Coordinates of C-alpha atoms and ligand atoms in Angstrom, one line a residue:
X916 CA 51.5 111.7 68.6
X917 CA 50.7 107.7 68.2
X918 CA 51.0 108.5 64.4
X919 CA 54.0 109.8 63.6
X920 CA 55.7 107.0 66.0
X921 CA 53.9 104.5 64.4
X922 CA 55.1 105.8 60.8
X923 CA 58.4 105.9 61.9
X924 CA 58.3 102.4 63.2
X925 CA 56.9 101.0 60.0
X926 CA 58.8 103.6 57.8
X927 CA 61.9 102.0 59.2
X928 CA 61.1 98.5 59.3
X929 CA 58.2 97.0 57.2
X930 CA 58.0 99.0 54.1
X931 CA 60.8 101.2 53.4
X932 CA 63.2 98.2 52.5
X933 CA 61.1 96.5 50.0
X934 CA 59.4 99.8 48.4
X935 CA 63.1 101.2 47.6
X936 CA 63.8 97.4 46.1
X937 CA 60.3 97.8 44.3
X938 CA 61.6 101.0 42.4
X939 CA 61.9 100.1 38.4
X940 CA 61.1 96.3 39.0
X941 CA 58.1 96.0 36.7
X942 CA 58.2 92.2 36.6
X943 CA 57.2 92.2 40.1
X944 CA 53.6 90.8 40.1
X945 CA 50.8 92.9 41.8
X946 CA 50.7 90.0 44.5
X947 CA 54.5 90.6 45.5
X948 CA 54.1 94.4 45.5
X949 CA 51.0 93.8 47.6
X950 CA 52.6 91.5 50.3
X951 CA 55.8 93.7 50.0
X952 CA 54.2 97.3 50.4
X953 CA 50.6 97.0 51.8
X954 CA 50.4 93.7 53.8
X955 CA 52.2 95.1 56.9
X956 CA 48.8 96.9 57.6
X957 CA 46.1 95.3 55.3
X958 CA 47.1 91.8 55.8
X959 CA 48.1 89.1 53.4
X960 CA 44.7 88.3 52.8
X961 CA 43.8 92.3 52.6
X962 CA 41.0 91.8 55.5
X963 CA 43.2 94.2 57.6
X964 CA 45.6 93.4 60.6
X965 CA 44.2 93.6 64.0
X966 CA 44.6 96.8 66.2
X967 CA 47.0 94.9 68.5
X968 CA 49.3 93.8 65.2
X969 CA 49.6 97.1 63.5
X970 CA 49.4 99.6 66.8
X971 CA 47.0 102.2 65.4
X972 CA 43.2 102.6 66.4
X973 CA 42.2 103.5 62.7
X974 CA 40.0 100.8 61.5
X975 CA 41.4 99.0 58.4
X976 CA 39.1 98.2 55.4
X977 CA 38.6 94.5 54.6
X978 CA 39.5 94.1 50.9
X979 CA 38.1 90.7 50.9
X980 CA 34.5 92.0 51.6
X981 CA 32.7 92.1 48.0
X982 CA 30.1 94.6 49.5
X983 CA 32.9 97.1 50.3
X984 CA 35.1 96.0 47.3
X985 CA 32.8 96.2 44.2
X986 CA 31.7 99.8 44.9
X987 CA 35.2 101.4 44.7
X988 CA 36.8 101.9 41.1
X989 CA 40.3 100.7 40.9
X990 CA 41.5 104.3 39.6
X991 CA 40.1 105.6 43.1
X992 CA 42.3 102.9 45.2
X993 CA 45.5 103.5 43.0
X994 CA 44.8 107.5 43.4
X995 CA 44.5 107.0 47.3
X996 CA 47.6 104.6 47.3
X997 CA 49.8 107.2 45.2
X998 CA 48.7 110.3 47.1
X999 CA 48.2 109.2 50.7
X1000 CA 45.0 108.7 53.0
X1001 CA 44.3 112.5 53.4
X1002 CA 44.4 113.2 49.7
X1003 CA 40.8 111.4 50.1
X1004 CA 40.1 112.7 53.5
X1005 CA 41.2 109.5 54.9
X1006 CA 43.8 108.7 57.8
X1007 CA 47.5 110.1 57.5
X1008 CA 48.6 106.4 58.5
X1009 CA 47.6 105.2 55.2
X1010 CA 50.9 106.2 53.4
X1011 CA 51.5 107.7 50.2
X1012 CA 53.5 105.7 47.8
X1013 CA 53.8 108.0 45.1
X1014 CA 57.8 108.5 45.7
X1015 CA 58.3 104.9 46.3
X1016 CA 56.4 103.0 43.4
X1017 CA 55.7 103.7 40.1
X1018 CA 52.2 104.5 38.8
X1019 CA 52.4 100.9 37.2
X1020 CA 53.4 99.2 40.1
X1021 CA 50.7 101.0 42.3
X1022 CA 48.0 99.8 39.7
X1023 CA 49.4 96.3 39.5
X1024 CA 49.2 96.1 43.6
X1025 CA 45.5 97.5 43.2
X1026 CA 44.5 95.1 40.7
X1027 CA 45.7 92.4 42.9
X1028 CA 43.4 94.1 45.8
X1029 CA 40.4 93.8 43.5
X1030 CA 41.2 89.9 43.0
X1031 CA 40.8 89.4 47.0
X1032 CA 36.8 89.7 47.1
X1033 CA 34.8 87.5 45.0
X1034 CA 32.4 90.1 43.7
X1035 CA 31.3 89.0 40.2
X1036 CA 27.7 89.2 41.3
X1037 CA 27.9 92.8 42.7
X1038 CA 27.8 95.7 40.1
X1039 CA 31.3 97.3 39.9
X1040 CA 31.5 101.1 41.2
X1041 CA 32.2 102.0 37.8
X1042 CA 28.9 102.0 37.1
X1043 CA 28.4 104.9 39.7
X1044 CA 27.7 107.5 37.4
X1045 CA 26.8 111.0 38.5
X1046 CA 23.1 111.2 39.3
X1047 CA 21.0 113.4 37.0
X1048 CA 18.3 115.6 38.6
X1049 CA 15.2 113.7 37.2
X1050 CA 16.6 110.6 35.4
X1051 CA 16.7 107.5 37.6
X1052 CA 19.9 105.6 37.9
X1053 CA 20.5 102.2 37.1
X1054 CA 23.3 101.7 39.6
X1055 CA 22.5 100.9 43.4
X1056 CA 23.1 103.4 46.1
X1057 CA 23.3 103.6 49.9
X1058 CA 22.5 107.4 49.7
X1059 CA 20.5 110.0 51.2
X1060 CA 19.3 112.9 49.1
X1061 CA 17.8 116.3 50.1
X1062 CA 16.2 117.9 47.0
X1063 CA 14.5 121.1 46.3
X1064 CA 12.6 123.0 43.7
X1065 CA 11.6 126.5 43.1
X1066 CA 8.9 126.7 40.8
X1067 CA 8.0 130.4 39.3
X1068 CA 4.6 131.5 38.3
X1069 CA 2.8 134.4 36.7
X1070 CA 3.8 137.6 38.7
X1071 CA 6.2 135.7 41.5
X1072 CA 7.3 132.6 43.4
X1073 CA 4.7 129.6 42.8
X1074 CA 5.9 127.3 45.2
X1075 CA 8.7 125.8 47.0
X1076 CA 9.4 121.9 47.0
X1077 CA 11.4 119.3 49.1
X1078 CA 12.2 116.0 49.0
X1079 CA 14.1 113.5 51.4
X1080 CA 15.0 110.1 49.4
X1081 CA 16.8 107.4 51.4
X1082 CA 18.3 104.4 49.4
X1083 CA 19.8 101.2 50.9
X1084 CA 21.1 98.2 49.1
X1085 CA 20.2 94.6 50.2
X1086 CA 21.8 91.5 48.6
X1087 CA 24.3 91.6 45.8
X1088 CA 21.9 93.5 43.3
X1089 CA 18.9 95.2 45.0
X1090 CA 17.9 98.3 46.8
X1091 CA 14.9 99.7 48.3
X1092 CA 14.1 103.5 48.5
X1093 CA 11.4 105.7 50.4
X1094 CA 10.8 109.0 49.4
X1095 CA 9.3 111.9 51.5
X1096 CA 8.3 114.9 49.5
X1097 CA 7.0 118.3 51.2
X1098 CA 6.2 121.6 50.0
X1099 CA 5.3 125.2 50.2
X1100 CA 2.6 127.3 47.9
X1101 CA 0.8 130.2 47.9
X1102 CA -2.8 129.7 48.0
X1103 CA -6.1 130.9 49.7
X1104 CA -6.1 129.1 52.8
X1105 CA -8.6 131.2 54.8
X1106 CA -11.7 130.9 52.8
X1107 CA -13.1 134.2 54.5
X1108 CA -9.9 136.1 53.0
X1109 CA -9.2 137.4 49.8
X1110 CA -5.5 137.1 50.2
X1111 CA -3.5 134.4 49.2
X1112 CA -0.9 132.7 52.0
X1113 CA 2.0 130.5 52.1
X1114 CA 1.1 126.9 53.3
X1115 CA 3.1 124.0 54.1
X1116 CA 2.0 120.5 52.5
X1117 CA 3.2 116.9 52.7
X1118 CA 3.5 115.6 49.1
X1119 CA 2.8 112.0 47.6
X1120 CA 5.3 109.6 49.8
X1121 CA 6.7 106.7 47.6
X1122 CA 8.3 103.2 48.4
X1123 CA 10.4 101.5 45.7
X1124 CA 12.4 98.5 45.3
X1125 CA 15.3 98.2 42.2
X1126 CA 17.1 95.5 40.9
X1127 CA 20.1 95.4 38.5
X1128 CA 19.2 92.9 35.9
X1129 CA 22.0 93.0 33.8
X1130 CA 25.4 94.6 34.3
X1131 CA 28.7 94.1 32.2
X1132 CA 31.9 96.2 33.0
X1133 CA 33.3 95.4 29.3
X1134 CA 30.6 96.7 27.4
X1135 CA 29.9 99.5 30.4
X1136 CA 26.2 98.9 30.5
X1137 CA 24.3 98.3 33.5
X1138 CA 20.2 97.8 33.2
X1139 CA 17.8 97.9 36.3
X1140 CA 14.2 97.8 36.8
X1141 CA 12.2 99.0 39.4
X1142 CA 8.9 99.0 40.9
X1143 CA 7.6 101.9 42.8
X1144 CA 4.2 102.6 44.9
X1145 CA 3.4 106.2 45.4
X1146 CA 0.6 106.6 48.2
X1147 CA -1.7 109.3 48.5
X1148 CA -0.3 111.1 51.3
X1149 CA -0.2 114.4 49.6
X1150 CA -2.8 117.4 49.5
X1151 CA -4.5 117.0 45.9
X1152 CA -6.2 120.6 46.3
X1153 CA -2.8 122.3 46.6
X1154 CA -1.1 120.4 44.0
X1155 CA 0.8 118.4 46.0
X1156 CA -0.7 115.2 45.6
X1157 CA -2.4 113.0 42.9
X1158 CA -5.1 111.8 45.5
X1159 CA -4.7 108.0 44.7
X1160 CA -2.2 105.4 45.1
X1161 CA -0.3 105.2 41.7
X1162 CA 2.0 102.1 40.7
X1163 CA 4.9 103.1 38.4
X1164 CA 7.2 100.4 37.1
X1165 CA 10.2 101.6 35.2
X1166 CA 13.4 101.0 33.5
X1167 CA 16.8 102.3 34.0
X1168 CA 20.0 101.9 31.9
X1169 CA 23.6 103.1 32.3
X1170 CA 26.3 103.5 29.7
X1171 CA 30.0 104.3 30.6
X1172 CA 31.3 106.2 27.2
X1173 CA 35.2 106.7 26.3
X1174 CA 36.4 109.8 27.5
X1175 CA 34.5 109.9 30.7
X1176 CA 31.4 110.7 29.0
X1177 CA 28.4 108.6 30.1
X1178 CA 24.7 108.1 29.2
X1179 CA 21.9 107.4 31.4
X1180 CA 18.0 106.8 30.4
X1181 CA 14.9 105.7 32.1
X1182 CA 11.5 104.9 30.8
X1183 CA 8.1 103.9 32.5
X1184 CA 4.7 104.3 33.4
X1185 CA 2.6 105.7 35.9
X1186 CA -0.8 103.6 36.4
X1187 CA -3.1 105.3 38.8
X1188 CA -5.6 102.9 40.9
X1189 CA -8.2 105.8 40.6
X1190 CA -8.5 107.0 37.1
X1191 CA -10.7 109.6 37.9
X1192 CA -8.2 111.3 39.9
X1193 CA -5.0 110.8 37.4
X1194 CA -4.2 109.5 34.2
X1195 CA -2.0 107.2 33.0
X1196 CA 1.3 108.6 32.1
X1197 CA 4.2 107.1 29.9
X1198 CA 7.6 108.9 30.5
X1199 CA 11.1 108.4 28.8
X1200 CA 14.4 110.3 30.2
X1201 CA 17.6 110.6 29.0
X1202 CA 20.8 112.3 30.9
X1203 CA 24.3 112.9 29.0
X1204 CA 27.2 114.0 30.6
X1205 CA 31.0 114.1 31.4
X1206 CA 33.1 114.2 34.5
X1207 CA 35.9 116.5 34.8
X1208 CA 39.0 116.5 37.1
X1209 CA 40.5 119.7 36.6
X1210 CA 43.3 119.1 39.2
X1211 CA 44.4 115.4 39.6
X1212 CA 42.5 113.8 42.2
X1213 CA 40.8 116.8 42.8
X1214 CA 36.9 117.9 43.0
X1215 CA 34.9 116.2 40.0
X1216 CA 32.6 118.4 38.2
X1217 CA 29.9 116.6 35.9
X1218 CA 28.0 118.8 33.5
X1219 CA 25.0 117.0 32.3
X1220 CA 21.9 117.8 30.0
X1221 CA 18.8 115.8 30.6
X1222 CA 16.0 115.8 27.9
X1223 CA 12.6 114.6 29.6
X1224 CA 9.4 113.5 27.6
X1225 CA 5.8 112.8 29.1
X1226 CA 2.6 111.9 27.9
X1227 CA -0.5 111.3 29.4
X1228 CA -2.5 108.3 28.2
X1229 CA -5.7 110.6 27.5
X1230 CA -7.3 111.5 24.3
X1231 CA -5.7 114.7 23.0
X1232 CA -2.7 115.0 25.1
X1233 CA 0.7 115.9 23.6
X1234 CA 4.2 114.6 24.6
X1235 CA 5.5 117.3 26.6
X1236 CA 9.4 117.8 26.2
X1237 CA 11.4 119.7 29.0
X1238 CA 15.4 120.0 29.2
X1239 CA 17.3 120.0 32.2
X1240 CA 21.1 121.6 32.0
X1241 CA 22.7 121.2 35.2
X1242 CA 26.1 120.4 37.0
X1243 CA 27.0 118.2 39.8
X1244 CA 30.1 118.7 41.7
X1245 CA 31.9 116.8 44.8
X1246 CA 32.1 118.7 47.8
X1247 CA 34.9 117.1 50.0
X1248 CA 37.9 115.2 49.5
X1249 CA 36.1 111.8 50.2
X1250 CA 33.8 113.0 47.6
X1251 CA 30.8 111.1 49.1
X1252 CA 29.0 114.8 49.3
X1253 CA 27.9 116.2 46.0
X1254 CA 25.9 118.9 44.7
X1255 CA 23.7 119.3 41.9
X1256 CA 21.9 122.4 40.2
X1257 CA 20.1 122.9 37.3
X1258 CA 17.2 124.1 35.8
X1259 CA 14.2 122.5 34.1
X1260 CA 13.0 124.2 31.1
X1261 CA 9.9 123.6 29.0
X1262 CA 10.6 123.0 25.2
X1263 CA 7.0 122.8 24.1
X1264 CA 3.6 123.6 25.4
X1265 CA 5.1 126.5 27.1
X1266 CA 1.7 127.9 28.3
X1267 CA 1.8 127.7 31.8
X1268 CA 4.8 126.0 32.1
X1269 CA 7.2 127.9 34.1
X1270 CA 11.1 127.1 34.6
X1271 CA 12.0 125.2 37.8
X1272 CA 15.2 125.8 39.4
X1273 CA 16.5 122.4 40.9
X1274 CA 18.8 121.1 43.4
X1275 CA 20.1 118.3 45.4
X1276 CA 22.6 117.5 48.0
X1277 CA 23.7 113.7 48.0
X1278 CA 25.4 112.1 50.8
X1279 CA 26.8 108.5 50.1
X1280 CA 26.3 107.4 53.4
X1281 CA 28.2 103.9 52.9
X1282 CA 31.3 105.8 52.3
X1283 CA 31.4 107.7 55.8
X1284 CA 29.7 110.0 58.0
X1285 CA 28.5 113.6 56.7
X1286 CA 31.4 115.0 58.2
X1287 CA 34.0 112.7 57.4
X1288 CA 36.6 113.4 54.7
X1289 CA 36.2 117.1 54.2
Ligands
HEC2575 C1 51.0 102.0 57.5 C2 50.0 101.1 57.3 C3 49.4 100.9 56.0 C4 50.3 100.6 54.9 C5 51.6 100.1 54.5 C6 49.3 100.6 53.6 N1 47.8 101.1 54.1 FE1 46.3 101.4 53.0 N2 45.2 102.0 54.6 C7 45.8 102.1 56.0 C8 45.0 102.6 56.8 C9 45.0 102.7 58.4 C10 43.9 102.8 55.9 C11 42.3 103.4 56.3 C12 42.5 104.8 56.4 C13 40.9 105.5 57.3 O1 40.0 104.8 57.0 O2 41.1 106.8 57.2 C14 44.3 102.4 54.8 C15 43.2 102.7 53.7 C16 43.7 102.3 52.0 C17 42.6 102.5 51.2 C18 41.2 103.0 51.2 C19 40.2 102.2 51.3 C20 38.7 103.1 51.4 O3 38.4 103.1 52.3 O4 38.4 103.4 50.1 C21 43.4 102.0 50.1 C22 42.8 101.8 48.7 C23 44.7 101.5 50.6 N3 44.7 101.6 51.7 C24 45.5 100.8 49.9 C25 46.7 100.7 50.1 C26 47.7 99.6 49.3 C27 47.8 99.8 47.7 C28 49.0 100.0 49.9 C29 50.2 99.3 49.6 C30 50.8 99.9 48.2 C31 48.5 100.4 51.1 N4 47.2 100.5 51.5 C32 49.7 100.1 52.3 C33 47.2 101.6 56.3 C34 48.2 101.2 55.3

């Protein structure tokens, strides 16, 4: 009940008049457009007016906070201002300006909002390219990822793998990460029985830190470096662990390409502490894809293809190649819950290597609770 009352109030007084005046007056600067149309709620400084001033309970974002402002591409903000809060799963108190302002005027107002935060040292949300199934991203995330894999073996299902990844940003350009893998496989658990059974296992947990060393939005490039420590928590005998600590340094690179295409690449090395149990390995991965919106401001579909190369640094070992076609899709209006499904297919050395079905469900928790914005 409060909402319509407030909208009426604001509609009648605060911005109906300025916004009608706004039509056709492209000479108006972004700042003037913002002050006339948005500041009634968002405040002249963009910090959001107090609840007592605006008379509603929905918290207003702080556009002057670089940690918030740097993550959101200007085009997403312009979309929200054009179509209103509910178009992206936000409150209906955030009005739709699609009728009152032209798209140029909305973009000018958003461009002004983007100047309110001093976020030069924060990698822009434009670098937040769709996450490939295997290749690591250069952008820093606040995410929880639930991923799974199904591996075939001769004559049946070989194993089911699962992984929970928690990622959190700190400072302007750093992130830490914890990985908890687990799985089920069919094997001889009871030594006296001749029948294999399904058993659950923990995999090798990992801790990592990542830092964005370089980013340049004009060029569309971002480069990060990371150091990961893999712990021998998994069961080596059942294939769920390496049985030794492994240090894994790697570099990741993201490139925004014209027409919504993108490229992401990662290269690194696995250095086991105990070389009796695991070999040194080098790897390189590349992902190429494009994002599509079939309906303006609707679900985003991102088909991608990854090529993976890995080589154990031991005499006689060949480079092993895989290809991973996949599709990521945003599931909700806020676009902070995503699903990706693909299949990892061996390209060479096929003997004993089977296709693996891979999937993840990703929750960008900075953008809201799991059930917000559907
Ligand atoms: C009647 C009050 C009101 C006016 C006027 C208003 N907004 Fe908002 N706006 C809100 C509220 C409330 C939210 C928060 C919605 C939520 O969190 O569910 C919001 C959220 C937003 C967001 C989403 C930020 C995010 O979390 O990603 C953007 C972008 C935005 N407003 C831009 C604008 C622009 C641009 C204008 C002027 C053209 C404007 N708003 C005018 C009330 C208003």
